JSON list of C-alpha atoms in Angstrom, two decimals:
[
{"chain": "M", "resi": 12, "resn": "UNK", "atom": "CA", "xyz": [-6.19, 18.83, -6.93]},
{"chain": "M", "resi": 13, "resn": "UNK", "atom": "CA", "xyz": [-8.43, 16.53, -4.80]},
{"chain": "M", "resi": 14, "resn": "UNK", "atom": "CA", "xyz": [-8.25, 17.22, -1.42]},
{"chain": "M", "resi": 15, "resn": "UNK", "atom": "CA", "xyz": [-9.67, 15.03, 1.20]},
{"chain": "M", "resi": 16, "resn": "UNK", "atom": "CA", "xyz": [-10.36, 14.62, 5.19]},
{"chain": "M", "resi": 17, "resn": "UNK", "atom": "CA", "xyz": [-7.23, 13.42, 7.27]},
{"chain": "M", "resi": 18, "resn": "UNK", "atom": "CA", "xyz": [-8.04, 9.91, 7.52]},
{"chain": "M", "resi": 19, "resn": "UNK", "atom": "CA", "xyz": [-5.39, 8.44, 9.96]},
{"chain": "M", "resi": 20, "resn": "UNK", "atom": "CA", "xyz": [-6.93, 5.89, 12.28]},
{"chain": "M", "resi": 21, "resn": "UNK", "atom": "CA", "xyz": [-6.32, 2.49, 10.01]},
{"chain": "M", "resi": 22, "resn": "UNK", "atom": "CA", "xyz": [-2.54, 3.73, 10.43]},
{"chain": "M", "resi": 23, "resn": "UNK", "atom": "CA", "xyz": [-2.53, 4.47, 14.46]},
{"chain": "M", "resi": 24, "resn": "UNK", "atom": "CA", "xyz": [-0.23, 1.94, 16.11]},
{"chain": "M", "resi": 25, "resn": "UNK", "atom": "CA", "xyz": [1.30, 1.85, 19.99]},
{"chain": "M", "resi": 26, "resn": "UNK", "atom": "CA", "xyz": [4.63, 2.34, 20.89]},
{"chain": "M", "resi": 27, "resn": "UNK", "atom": "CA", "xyz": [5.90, -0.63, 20.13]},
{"chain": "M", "resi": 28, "resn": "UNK", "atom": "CA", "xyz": [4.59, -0.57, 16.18]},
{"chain": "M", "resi": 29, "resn": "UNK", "atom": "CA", "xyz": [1.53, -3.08, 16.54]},
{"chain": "M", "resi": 30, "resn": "UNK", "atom": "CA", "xyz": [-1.31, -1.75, 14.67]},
{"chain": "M", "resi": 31, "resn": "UNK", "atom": "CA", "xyz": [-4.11, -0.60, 16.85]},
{"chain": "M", "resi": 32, "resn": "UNK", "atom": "CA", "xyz": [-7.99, -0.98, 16.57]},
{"chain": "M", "resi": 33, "resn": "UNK", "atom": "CA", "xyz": [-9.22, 1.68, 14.68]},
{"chain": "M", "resi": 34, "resn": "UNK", "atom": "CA", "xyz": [-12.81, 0.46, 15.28]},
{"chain": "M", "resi": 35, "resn": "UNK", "atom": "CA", "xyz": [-13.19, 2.78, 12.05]},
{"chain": "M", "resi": 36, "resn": "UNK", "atom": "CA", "xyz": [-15.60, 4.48, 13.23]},
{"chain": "M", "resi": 37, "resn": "UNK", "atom": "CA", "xyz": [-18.79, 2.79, 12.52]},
{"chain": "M", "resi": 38, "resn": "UNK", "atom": "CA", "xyz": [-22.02, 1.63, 14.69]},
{"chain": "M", "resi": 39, "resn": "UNK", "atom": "CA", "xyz": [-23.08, -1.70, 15.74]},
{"chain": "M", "resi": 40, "resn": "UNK", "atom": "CA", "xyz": [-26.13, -1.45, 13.01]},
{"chain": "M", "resi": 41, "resn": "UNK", "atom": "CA", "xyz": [-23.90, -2.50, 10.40]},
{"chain": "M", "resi": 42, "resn": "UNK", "atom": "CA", "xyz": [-23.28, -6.00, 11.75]},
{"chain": "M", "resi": 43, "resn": "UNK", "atom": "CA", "xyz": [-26.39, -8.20, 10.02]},
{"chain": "M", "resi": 44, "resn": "UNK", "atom": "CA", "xyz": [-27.36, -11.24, 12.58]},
{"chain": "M", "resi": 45, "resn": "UNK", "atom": "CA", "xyz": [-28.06, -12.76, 9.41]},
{"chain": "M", "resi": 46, "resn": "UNK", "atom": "CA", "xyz": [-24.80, -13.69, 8.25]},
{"chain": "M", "resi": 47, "resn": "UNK", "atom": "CA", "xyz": [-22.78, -15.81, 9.56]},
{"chain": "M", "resi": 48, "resn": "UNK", "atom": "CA", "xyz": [-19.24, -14.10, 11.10]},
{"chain": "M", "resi": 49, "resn": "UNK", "atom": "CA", "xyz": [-16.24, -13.15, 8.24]},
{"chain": "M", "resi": 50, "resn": "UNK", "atom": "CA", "xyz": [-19.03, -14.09, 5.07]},
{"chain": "M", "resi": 51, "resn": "UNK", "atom": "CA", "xyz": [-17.96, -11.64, 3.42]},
{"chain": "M", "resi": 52, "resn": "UNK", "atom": "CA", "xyz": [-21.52, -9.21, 3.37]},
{"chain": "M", "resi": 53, "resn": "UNK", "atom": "CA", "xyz": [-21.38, -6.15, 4.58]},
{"chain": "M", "resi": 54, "resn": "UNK", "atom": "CA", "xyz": [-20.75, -5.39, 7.92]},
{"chain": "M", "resi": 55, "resn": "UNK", "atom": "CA", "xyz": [-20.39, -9.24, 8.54]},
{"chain": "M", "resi": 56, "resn": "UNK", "atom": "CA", "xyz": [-17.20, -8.95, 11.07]},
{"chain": "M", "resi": 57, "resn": "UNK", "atom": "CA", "xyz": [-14.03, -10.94, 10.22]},
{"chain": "M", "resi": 58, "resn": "UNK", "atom": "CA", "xyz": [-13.10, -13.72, 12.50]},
{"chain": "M", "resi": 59, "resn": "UNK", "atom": "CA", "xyz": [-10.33, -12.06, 13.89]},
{"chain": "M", "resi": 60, "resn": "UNK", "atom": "CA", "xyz": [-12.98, -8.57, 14.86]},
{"chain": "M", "resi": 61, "resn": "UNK", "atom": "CA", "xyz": [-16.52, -10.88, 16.18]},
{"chain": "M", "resi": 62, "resn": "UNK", "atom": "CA", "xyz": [-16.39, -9.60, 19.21]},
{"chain": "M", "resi": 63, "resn": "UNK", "atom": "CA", "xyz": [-15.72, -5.96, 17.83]},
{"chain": "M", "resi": 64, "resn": "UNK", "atom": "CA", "xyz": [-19.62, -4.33, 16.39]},
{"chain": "M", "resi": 65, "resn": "UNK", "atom": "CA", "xyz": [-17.90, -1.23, 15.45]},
{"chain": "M", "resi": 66, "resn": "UNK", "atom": "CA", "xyz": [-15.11, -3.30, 13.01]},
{"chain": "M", "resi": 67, "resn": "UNK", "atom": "CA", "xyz": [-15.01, -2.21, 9.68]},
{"chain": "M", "resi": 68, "resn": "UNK", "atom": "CA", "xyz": [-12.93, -3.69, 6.81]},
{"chain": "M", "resi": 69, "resn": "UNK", "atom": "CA", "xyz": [-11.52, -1.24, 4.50]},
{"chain": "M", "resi": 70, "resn": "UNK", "atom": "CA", "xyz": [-14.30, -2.43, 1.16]},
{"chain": "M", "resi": 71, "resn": "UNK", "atom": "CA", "xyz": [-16.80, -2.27, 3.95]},
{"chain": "M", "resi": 72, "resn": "UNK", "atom": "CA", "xyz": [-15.52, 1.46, 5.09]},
{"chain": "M", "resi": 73, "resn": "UNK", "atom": "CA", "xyz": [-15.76, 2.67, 1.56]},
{"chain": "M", "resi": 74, "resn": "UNK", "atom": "CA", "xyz": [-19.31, 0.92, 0.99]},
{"chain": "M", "resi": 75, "resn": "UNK", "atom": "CA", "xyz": [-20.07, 2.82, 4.21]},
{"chain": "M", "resi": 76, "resn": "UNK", "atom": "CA", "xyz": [-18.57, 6.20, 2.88]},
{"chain": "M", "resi": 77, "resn": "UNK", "atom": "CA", "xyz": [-20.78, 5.28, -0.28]},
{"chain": "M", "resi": 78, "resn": "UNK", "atom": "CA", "xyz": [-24.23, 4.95, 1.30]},
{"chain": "M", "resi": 79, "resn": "UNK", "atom": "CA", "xyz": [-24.18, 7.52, 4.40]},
{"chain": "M", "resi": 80, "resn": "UNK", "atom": "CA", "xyz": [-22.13, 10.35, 6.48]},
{"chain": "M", "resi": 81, "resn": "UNK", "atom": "CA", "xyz": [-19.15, 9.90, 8.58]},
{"chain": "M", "resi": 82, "resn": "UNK", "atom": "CA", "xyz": [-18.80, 11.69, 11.72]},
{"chain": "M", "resi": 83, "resn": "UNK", "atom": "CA", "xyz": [-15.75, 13.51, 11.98]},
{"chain": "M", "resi": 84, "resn": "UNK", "atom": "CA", "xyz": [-13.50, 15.93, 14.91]},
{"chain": "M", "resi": 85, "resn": "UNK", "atom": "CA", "xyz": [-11.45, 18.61, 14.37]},
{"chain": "M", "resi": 86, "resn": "UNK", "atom": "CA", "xyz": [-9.12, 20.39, 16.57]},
{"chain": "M", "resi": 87, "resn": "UNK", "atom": "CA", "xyz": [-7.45, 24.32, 15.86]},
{"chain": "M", "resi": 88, "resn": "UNK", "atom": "CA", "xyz": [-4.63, 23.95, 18.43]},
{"chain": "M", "resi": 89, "resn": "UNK", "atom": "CA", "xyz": [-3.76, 27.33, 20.03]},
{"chain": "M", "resi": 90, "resn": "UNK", "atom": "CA", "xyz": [-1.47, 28.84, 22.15]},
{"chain": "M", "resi": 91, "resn": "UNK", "atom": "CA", "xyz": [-2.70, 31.68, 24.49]},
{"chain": "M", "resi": 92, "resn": "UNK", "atom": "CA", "xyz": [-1.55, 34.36, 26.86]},
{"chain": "M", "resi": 93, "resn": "UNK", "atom": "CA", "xyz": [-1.77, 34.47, 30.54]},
{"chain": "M", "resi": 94, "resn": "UNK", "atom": "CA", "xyz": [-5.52, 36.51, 29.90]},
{"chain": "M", "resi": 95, "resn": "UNK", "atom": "CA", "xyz": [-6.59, 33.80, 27.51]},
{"chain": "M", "resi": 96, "resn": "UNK", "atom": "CA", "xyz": [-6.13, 35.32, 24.41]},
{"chain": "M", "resi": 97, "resn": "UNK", "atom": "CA", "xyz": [-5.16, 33.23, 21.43]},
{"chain": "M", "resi": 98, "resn": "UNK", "atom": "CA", "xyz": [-1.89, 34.63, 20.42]},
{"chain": "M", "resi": 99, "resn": "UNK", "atom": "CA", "xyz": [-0.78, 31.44, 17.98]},
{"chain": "M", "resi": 100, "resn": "UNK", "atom": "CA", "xyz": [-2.39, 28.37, 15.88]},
{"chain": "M", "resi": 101, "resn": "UNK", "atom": "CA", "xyz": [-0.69, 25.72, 14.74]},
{"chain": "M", "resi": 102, "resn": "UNK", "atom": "CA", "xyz": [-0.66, 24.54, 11.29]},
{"chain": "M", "resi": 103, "resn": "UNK", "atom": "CA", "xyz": [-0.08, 20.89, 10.25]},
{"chain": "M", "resi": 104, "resn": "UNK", "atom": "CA", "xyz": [2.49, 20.08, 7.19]},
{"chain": "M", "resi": 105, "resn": "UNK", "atom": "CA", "xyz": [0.97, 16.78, 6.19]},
{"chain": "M", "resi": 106, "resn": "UNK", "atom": "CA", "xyz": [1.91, 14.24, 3.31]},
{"chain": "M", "resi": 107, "resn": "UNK", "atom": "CA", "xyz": [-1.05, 12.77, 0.90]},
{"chain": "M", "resi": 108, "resn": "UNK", "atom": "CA", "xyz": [-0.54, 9.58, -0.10]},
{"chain": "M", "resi": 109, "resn": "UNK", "atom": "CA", "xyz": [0.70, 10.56, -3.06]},
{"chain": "M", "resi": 110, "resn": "UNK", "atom": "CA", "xyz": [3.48, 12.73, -2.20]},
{"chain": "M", "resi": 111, "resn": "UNK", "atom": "CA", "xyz": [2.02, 16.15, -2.01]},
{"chain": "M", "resi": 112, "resn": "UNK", "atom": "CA", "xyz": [2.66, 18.98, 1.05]},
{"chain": "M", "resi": 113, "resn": "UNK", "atom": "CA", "xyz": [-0.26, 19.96, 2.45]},
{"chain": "M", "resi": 114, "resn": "UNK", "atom": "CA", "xyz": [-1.60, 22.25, 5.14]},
{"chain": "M", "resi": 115, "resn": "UNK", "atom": "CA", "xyz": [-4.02, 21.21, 7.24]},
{"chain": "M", "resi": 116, "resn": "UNK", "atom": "CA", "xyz": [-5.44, 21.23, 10.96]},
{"chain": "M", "resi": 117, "resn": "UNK", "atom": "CA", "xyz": [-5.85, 18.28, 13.61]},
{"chain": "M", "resi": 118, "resn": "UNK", "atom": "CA", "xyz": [-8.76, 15.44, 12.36]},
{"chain": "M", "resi": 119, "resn": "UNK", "atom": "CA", "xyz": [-9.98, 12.47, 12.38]},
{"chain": "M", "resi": 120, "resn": "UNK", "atom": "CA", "xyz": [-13.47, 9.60, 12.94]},
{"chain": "M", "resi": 121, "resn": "UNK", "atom": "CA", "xyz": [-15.14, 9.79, 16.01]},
{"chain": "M", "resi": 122, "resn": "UNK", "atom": "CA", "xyz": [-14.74, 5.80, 16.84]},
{"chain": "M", "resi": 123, "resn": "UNK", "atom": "CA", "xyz": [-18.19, 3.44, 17.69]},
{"chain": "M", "resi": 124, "resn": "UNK", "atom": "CA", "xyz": [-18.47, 3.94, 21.61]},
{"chain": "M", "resi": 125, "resn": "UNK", "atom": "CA", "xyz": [-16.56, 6.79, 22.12]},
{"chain": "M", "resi": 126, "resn": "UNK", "atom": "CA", "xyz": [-17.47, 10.41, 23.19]},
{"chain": "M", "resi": 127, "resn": "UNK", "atom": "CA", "xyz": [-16.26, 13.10, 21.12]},
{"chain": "M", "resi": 128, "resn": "UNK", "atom": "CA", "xyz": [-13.92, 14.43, 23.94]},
{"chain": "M", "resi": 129, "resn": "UNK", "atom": "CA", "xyz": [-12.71, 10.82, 23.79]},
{"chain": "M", "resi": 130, "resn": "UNK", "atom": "CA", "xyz": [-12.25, 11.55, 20.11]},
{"chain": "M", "resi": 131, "resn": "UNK", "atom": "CA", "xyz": [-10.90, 14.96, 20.22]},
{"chain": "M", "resi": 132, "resn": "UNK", "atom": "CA", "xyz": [-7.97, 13.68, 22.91]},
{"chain": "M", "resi": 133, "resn": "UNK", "atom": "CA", "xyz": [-6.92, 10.83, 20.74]},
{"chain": "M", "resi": 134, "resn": "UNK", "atom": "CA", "xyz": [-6.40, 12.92, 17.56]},
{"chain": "M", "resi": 135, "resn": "UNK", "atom": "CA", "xyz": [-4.63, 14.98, 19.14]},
{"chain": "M", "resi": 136, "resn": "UNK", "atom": "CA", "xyz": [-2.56, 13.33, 20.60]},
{"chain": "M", "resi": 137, "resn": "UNK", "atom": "CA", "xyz": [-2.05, 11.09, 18.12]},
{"chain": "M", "resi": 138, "resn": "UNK", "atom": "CA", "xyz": [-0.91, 14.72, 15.44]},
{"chain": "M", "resi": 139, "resn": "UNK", "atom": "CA", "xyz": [1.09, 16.79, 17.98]},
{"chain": "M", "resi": 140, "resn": "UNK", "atom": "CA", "xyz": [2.69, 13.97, 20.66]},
{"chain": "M", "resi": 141, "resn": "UNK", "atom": "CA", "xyz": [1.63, 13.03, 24.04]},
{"chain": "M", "resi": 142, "resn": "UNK", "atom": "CA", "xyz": [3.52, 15.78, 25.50]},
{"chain": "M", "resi": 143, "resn": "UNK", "atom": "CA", "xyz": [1.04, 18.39, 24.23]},
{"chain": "M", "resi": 144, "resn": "UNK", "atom": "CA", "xyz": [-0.97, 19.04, 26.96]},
{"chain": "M", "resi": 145, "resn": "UNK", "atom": "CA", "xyz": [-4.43, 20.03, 24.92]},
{"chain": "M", "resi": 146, "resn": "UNK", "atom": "CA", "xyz": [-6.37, 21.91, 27.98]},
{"chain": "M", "resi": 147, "resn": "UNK", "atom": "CA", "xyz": [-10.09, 20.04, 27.10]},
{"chain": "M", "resi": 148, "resn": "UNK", "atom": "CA", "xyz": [-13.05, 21.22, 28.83]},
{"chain": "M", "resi": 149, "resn": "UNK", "atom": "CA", "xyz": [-15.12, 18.18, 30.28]},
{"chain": "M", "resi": 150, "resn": "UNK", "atom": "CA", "xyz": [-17.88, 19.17, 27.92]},
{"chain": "M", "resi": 151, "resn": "UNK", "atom": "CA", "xyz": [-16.86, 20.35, 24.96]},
{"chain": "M", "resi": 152, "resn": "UNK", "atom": "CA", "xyz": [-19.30, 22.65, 22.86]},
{"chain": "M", "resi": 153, "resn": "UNK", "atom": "CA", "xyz": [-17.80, 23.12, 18.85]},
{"chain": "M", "resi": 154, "resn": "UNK", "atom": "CA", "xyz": [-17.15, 26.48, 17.59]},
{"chain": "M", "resi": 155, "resn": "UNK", "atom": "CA", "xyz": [-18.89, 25.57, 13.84]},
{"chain": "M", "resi": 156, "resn": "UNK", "atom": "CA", "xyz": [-20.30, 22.23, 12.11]},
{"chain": "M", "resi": 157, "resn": "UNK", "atom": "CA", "xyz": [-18.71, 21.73, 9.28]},
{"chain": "M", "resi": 158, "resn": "UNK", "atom": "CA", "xyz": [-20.20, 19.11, 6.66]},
{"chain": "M", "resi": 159, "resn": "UNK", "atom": "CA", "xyz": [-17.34, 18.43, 3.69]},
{"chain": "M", "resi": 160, "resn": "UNK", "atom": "CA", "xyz": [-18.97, 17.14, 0.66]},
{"chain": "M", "resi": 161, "resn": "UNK", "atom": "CA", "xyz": [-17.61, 15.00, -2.46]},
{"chain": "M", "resi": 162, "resn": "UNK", "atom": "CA", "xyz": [-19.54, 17.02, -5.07]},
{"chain": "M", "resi": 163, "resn": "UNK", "atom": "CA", "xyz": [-17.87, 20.70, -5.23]},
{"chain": "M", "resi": 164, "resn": "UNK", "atom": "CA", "xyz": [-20.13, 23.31, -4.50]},
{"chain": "M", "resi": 165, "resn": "UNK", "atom": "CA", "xyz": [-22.34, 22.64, -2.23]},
{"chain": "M", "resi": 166, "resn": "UNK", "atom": "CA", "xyz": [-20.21, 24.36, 0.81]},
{"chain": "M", "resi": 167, "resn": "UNK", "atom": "CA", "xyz": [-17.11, 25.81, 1.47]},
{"chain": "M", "resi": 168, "resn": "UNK", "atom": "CA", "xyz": [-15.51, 22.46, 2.34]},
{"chain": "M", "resi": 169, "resn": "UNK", "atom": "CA", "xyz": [-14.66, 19.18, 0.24]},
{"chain": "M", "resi": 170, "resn": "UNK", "atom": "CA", "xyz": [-13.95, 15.59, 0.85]},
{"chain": "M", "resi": 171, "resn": "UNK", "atom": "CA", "xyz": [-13.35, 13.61, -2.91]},
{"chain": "M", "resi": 172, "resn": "UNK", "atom": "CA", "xyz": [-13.88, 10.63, -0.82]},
{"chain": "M", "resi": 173, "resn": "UNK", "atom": "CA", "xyz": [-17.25, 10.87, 1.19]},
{"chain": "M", "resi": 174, "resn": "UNK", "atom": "CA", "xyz": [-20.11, 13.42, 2.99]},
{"chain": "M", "resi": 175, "resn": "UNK", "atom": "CA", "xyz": [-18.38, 13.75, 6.52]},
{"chain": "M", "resi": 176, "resn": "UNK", "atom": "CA", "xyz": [-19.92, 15.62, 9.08]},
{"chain": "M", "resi": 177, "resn": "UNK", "atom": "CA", "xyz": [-17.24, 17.53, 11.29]},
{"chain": "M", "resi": 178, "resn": "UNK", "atom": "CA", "xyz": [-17.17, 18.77, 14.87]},
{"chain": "M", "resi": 179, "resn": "UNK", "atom": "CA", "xyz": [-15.08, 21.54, 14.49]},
{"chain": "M", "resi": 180, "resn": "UNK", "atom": "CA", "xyz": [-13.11, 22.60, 18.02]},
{"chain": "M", "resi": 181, "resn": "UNK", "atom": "CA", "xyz": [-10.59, 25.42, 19.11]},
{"chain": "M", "resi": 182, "resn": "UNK", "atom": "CA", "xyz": [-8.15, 23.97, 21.77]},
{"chain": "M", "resi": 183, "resn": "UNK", "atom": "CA", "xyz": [-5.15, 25.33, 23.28]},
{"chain": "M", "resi": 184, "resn": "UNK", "atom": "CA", "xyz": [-2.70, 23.37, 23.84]},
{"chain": "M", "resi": 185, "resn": "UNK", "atom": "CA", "xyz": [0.25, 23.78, 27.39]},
{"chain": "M", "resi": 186, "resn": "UNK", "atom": "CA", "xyz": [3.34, 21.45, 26.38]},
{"chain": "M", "resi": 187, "resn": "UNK", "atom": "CA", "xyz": [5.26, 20.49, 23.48]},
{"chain": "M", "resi": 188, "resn": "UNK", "atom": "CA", "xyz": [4.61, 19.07, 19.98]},
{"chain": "M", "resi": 189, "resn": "UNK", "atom": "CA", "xyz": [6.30, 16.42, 17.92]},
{"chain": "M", "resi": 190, "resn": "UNK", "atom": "CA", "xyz": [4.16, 15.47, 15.41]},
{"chain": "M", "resi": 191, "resn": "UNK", "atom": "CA", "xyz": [3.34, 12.07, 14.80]},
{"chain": "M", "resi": 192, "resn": "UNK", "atom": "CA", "xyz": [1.65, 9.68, 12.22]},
{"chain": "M", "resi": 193, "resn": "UNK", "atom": "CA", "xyz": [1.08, 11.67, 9.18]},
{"chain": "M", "resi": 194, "resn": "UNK", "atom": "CA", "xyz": [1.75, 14.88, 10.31]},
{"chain": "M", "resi": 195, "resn": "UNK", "atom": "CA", "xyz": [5.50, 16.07, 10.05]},
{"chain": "M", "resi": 196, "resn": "UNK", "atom": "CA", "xyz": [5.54, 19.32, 11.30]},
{"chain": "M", "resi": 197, "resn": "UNK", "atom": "CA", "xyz": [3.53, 21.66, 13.36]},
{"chain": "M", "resi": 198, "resn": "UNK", "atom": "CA", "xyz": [3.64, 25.10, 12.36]},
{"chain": "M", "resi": 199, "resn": "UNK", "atom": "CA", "xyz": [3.13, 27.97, 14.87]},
{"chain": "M", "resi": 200, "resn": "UNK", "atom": "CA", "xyz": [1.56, 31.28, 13.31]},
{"chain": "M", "resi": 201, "resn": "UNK", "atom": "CA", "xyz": [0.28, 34.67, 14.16]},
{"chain": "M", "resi": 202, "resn": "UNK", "atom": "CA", "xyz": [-3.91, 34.71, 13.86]},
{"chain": "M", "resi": 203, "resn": "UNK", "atom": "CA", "xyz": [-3.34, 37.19, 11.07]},
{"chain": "M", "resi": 204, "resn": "UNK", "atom": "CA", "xyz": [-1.00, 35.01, 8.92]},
{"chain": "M", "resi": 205, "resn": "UNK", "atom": "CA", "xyz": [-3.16, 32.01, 9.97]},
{"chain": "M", "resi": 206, "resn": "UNK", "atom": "CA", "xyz": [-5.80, 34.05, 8.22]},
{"chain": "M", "resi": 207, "resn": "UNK", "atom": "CA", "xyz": [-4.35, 35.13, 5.29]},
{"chain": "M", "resi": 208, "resn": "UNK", "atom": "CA", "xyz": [-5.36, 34.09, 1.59]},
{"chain": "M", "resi": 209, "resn": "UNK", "atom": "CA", "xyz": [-1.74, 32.91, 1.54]},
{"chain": "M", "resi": 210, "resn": "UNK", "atom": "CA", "xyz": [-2.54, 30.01, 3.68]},
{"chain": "M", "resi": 211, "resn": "UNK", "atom": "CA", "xyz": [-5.57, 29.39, 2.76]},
{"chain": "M", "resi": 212, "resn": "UNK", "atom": "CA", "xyz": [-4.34, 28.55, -0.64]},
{"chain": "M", "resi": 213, "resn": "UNK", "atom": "CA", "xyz": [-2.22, 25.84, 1.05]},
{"chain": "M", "resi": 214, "resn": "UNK", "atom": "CA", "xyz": [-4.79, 24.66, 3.02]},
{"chain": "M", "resi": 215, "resn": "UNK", "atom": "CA", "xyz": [-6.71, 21.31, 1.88]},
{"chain": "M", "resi": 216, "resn": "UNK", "atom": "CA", "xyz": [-10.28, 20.99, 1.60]},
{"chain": "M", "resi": 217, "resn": "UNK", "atom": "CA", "xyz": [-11.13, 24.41, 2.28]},
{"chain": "M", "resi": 218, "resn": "UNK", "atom": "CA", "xyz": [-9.70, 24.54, 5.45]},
{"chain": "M", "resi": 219, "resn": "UNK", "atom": "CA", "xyz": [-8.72, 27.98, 5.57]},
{"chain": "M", "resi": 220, "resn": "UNK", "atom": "CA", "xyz": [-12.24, 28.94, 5.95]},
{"chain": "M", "resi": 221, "resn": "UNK", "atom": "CA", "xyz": [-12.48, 26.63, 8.76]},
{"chain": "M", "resi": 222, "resn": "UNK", "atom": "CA", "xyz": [-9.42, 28.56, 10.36]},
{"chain": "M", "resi": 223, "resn": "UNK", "atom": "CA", "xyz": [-10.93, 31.86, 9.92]},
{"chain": "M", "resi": 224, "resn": "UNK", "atom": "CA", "xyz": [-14.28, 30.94, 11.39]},
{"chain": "M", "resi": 225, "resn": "UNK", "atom": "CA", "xyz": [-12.24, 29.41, 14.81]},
{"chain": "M", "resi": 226, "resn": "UNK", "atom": "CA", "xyz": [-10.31, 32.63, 15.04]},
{"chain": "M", "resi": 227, "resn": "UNK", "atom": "CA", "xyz": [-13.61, 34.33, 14.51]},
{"chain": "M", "resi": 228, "resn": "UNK", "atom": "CA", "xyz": [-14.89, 32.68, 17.51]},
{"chain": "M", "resi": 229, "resn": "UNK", "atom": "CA", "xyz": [-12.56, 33.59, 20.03]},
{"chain": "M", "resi": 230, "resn": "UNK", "atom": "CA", "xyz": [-12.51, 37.36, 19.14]},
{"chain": "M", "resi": 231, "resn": "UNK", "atom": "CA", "xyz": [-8.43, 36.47, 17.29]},
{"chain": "M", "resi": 232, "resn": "UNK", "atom": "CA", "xyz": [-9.87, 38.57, 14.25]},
{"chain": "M", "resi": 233, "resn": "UNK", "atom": "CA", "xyz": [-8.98, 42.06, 13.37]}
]
């Protein structure tokens, strides 16, 4: 079964339901001064985005996913004892768009102008609520670099839609989780069961590698 990043910023909207800007992640060098604004080239911004370099439309995003990598964050959110040791991860039940259960961890594009604490705040929030409470450190330094490929093989991670480079983070987390967006459950676990071959069988994209490795990290292994 394909498997494939969580892609969920064209889908973020406020409170209220109004879509928000996903900026889609992309760098002012894909606006051409050559073309005139909403020409249809790419990177040409729409009238409605001008004033937006990091704009995308969604042929433009999957020329971009075509022709070069896509920077990505990912979050292991963790829940730890009063000496700091990780005592439980949680687990994302997520929906593909075609109907399938899938496990998976907290992800998403790192946005044009935005620092990947910036990044790894907004994902999370936007998976597990506002009322999480992820405890970010103001620099934060990622546990493995993971780089998820469309041709299988070439690591332990796939991506059927693009070559997407991922920051890969361990976070705990203080407060409480409601999913949101795609998500539709958080899943708390024991570091052993998040490690099992069980779950990893669930997880998309080789994930469960990714899991291991974070647990490896903070001495959760044993």
């Amino acid at each position: 079964m394909p498997v494939r990043t969580p892609d969920p910023d064209p889908n973020e909207r406020d409170d209220d339901g109004t879509p928000r800007d996903p900026l889609r992640g992309m760098g002012a060098s894909f606006t051409n001064p050559g073309h005139p604004v909403g020409d249809g080239s790419f990177g040409s911004p729409t009238p409605g985005s001008s004033a937006n370099p990091g704009w995308l439309t969604d042929i433009e995003l999957a020329e971009a996913r075509r022709r070069m990598p896509i920077l990505y964050v990912e979050a292991v959110p963790v829940r730890t004892d009063g000496l700091g040791t990780v005592i439980e991860v949680g687990i994302l039940l997520r929906a593909t768009p075609l109907g399938e259960m899938t496990r998976t961890i907290v992800s998403g594009r790192v946005r044009y102008g935005e620092t990947v604490r910036d990044a790894l705040f907004r994902h999370l929030e936007n998976d597990l609520g506002p009322m999480a409470f992820p405890l970010l450190p103001p620099q934060p330094n990622p546990f493995t670099v993971a780089e998820y490929f469309p041709m299988p093989g070439l690591s332990a991670f796939h991506d059927d839609r693009q070559h997407a480079v991922s920051l890969a983070f361990v976070v705990p987390v203080t407060g409480t989780c409601e999913p949101r967006q795609d998500a539709l459950e958080v899943t708390w676990m024991a570091p052993q069961e998040a490690a099992s071959d069980a779950l990893a069988a669930e997880m998309e994209g080789g994930r469960g590698t990714l899991i291991r490795l974070a647990l490896a990290s903070v001495g959760a292994l044993r």
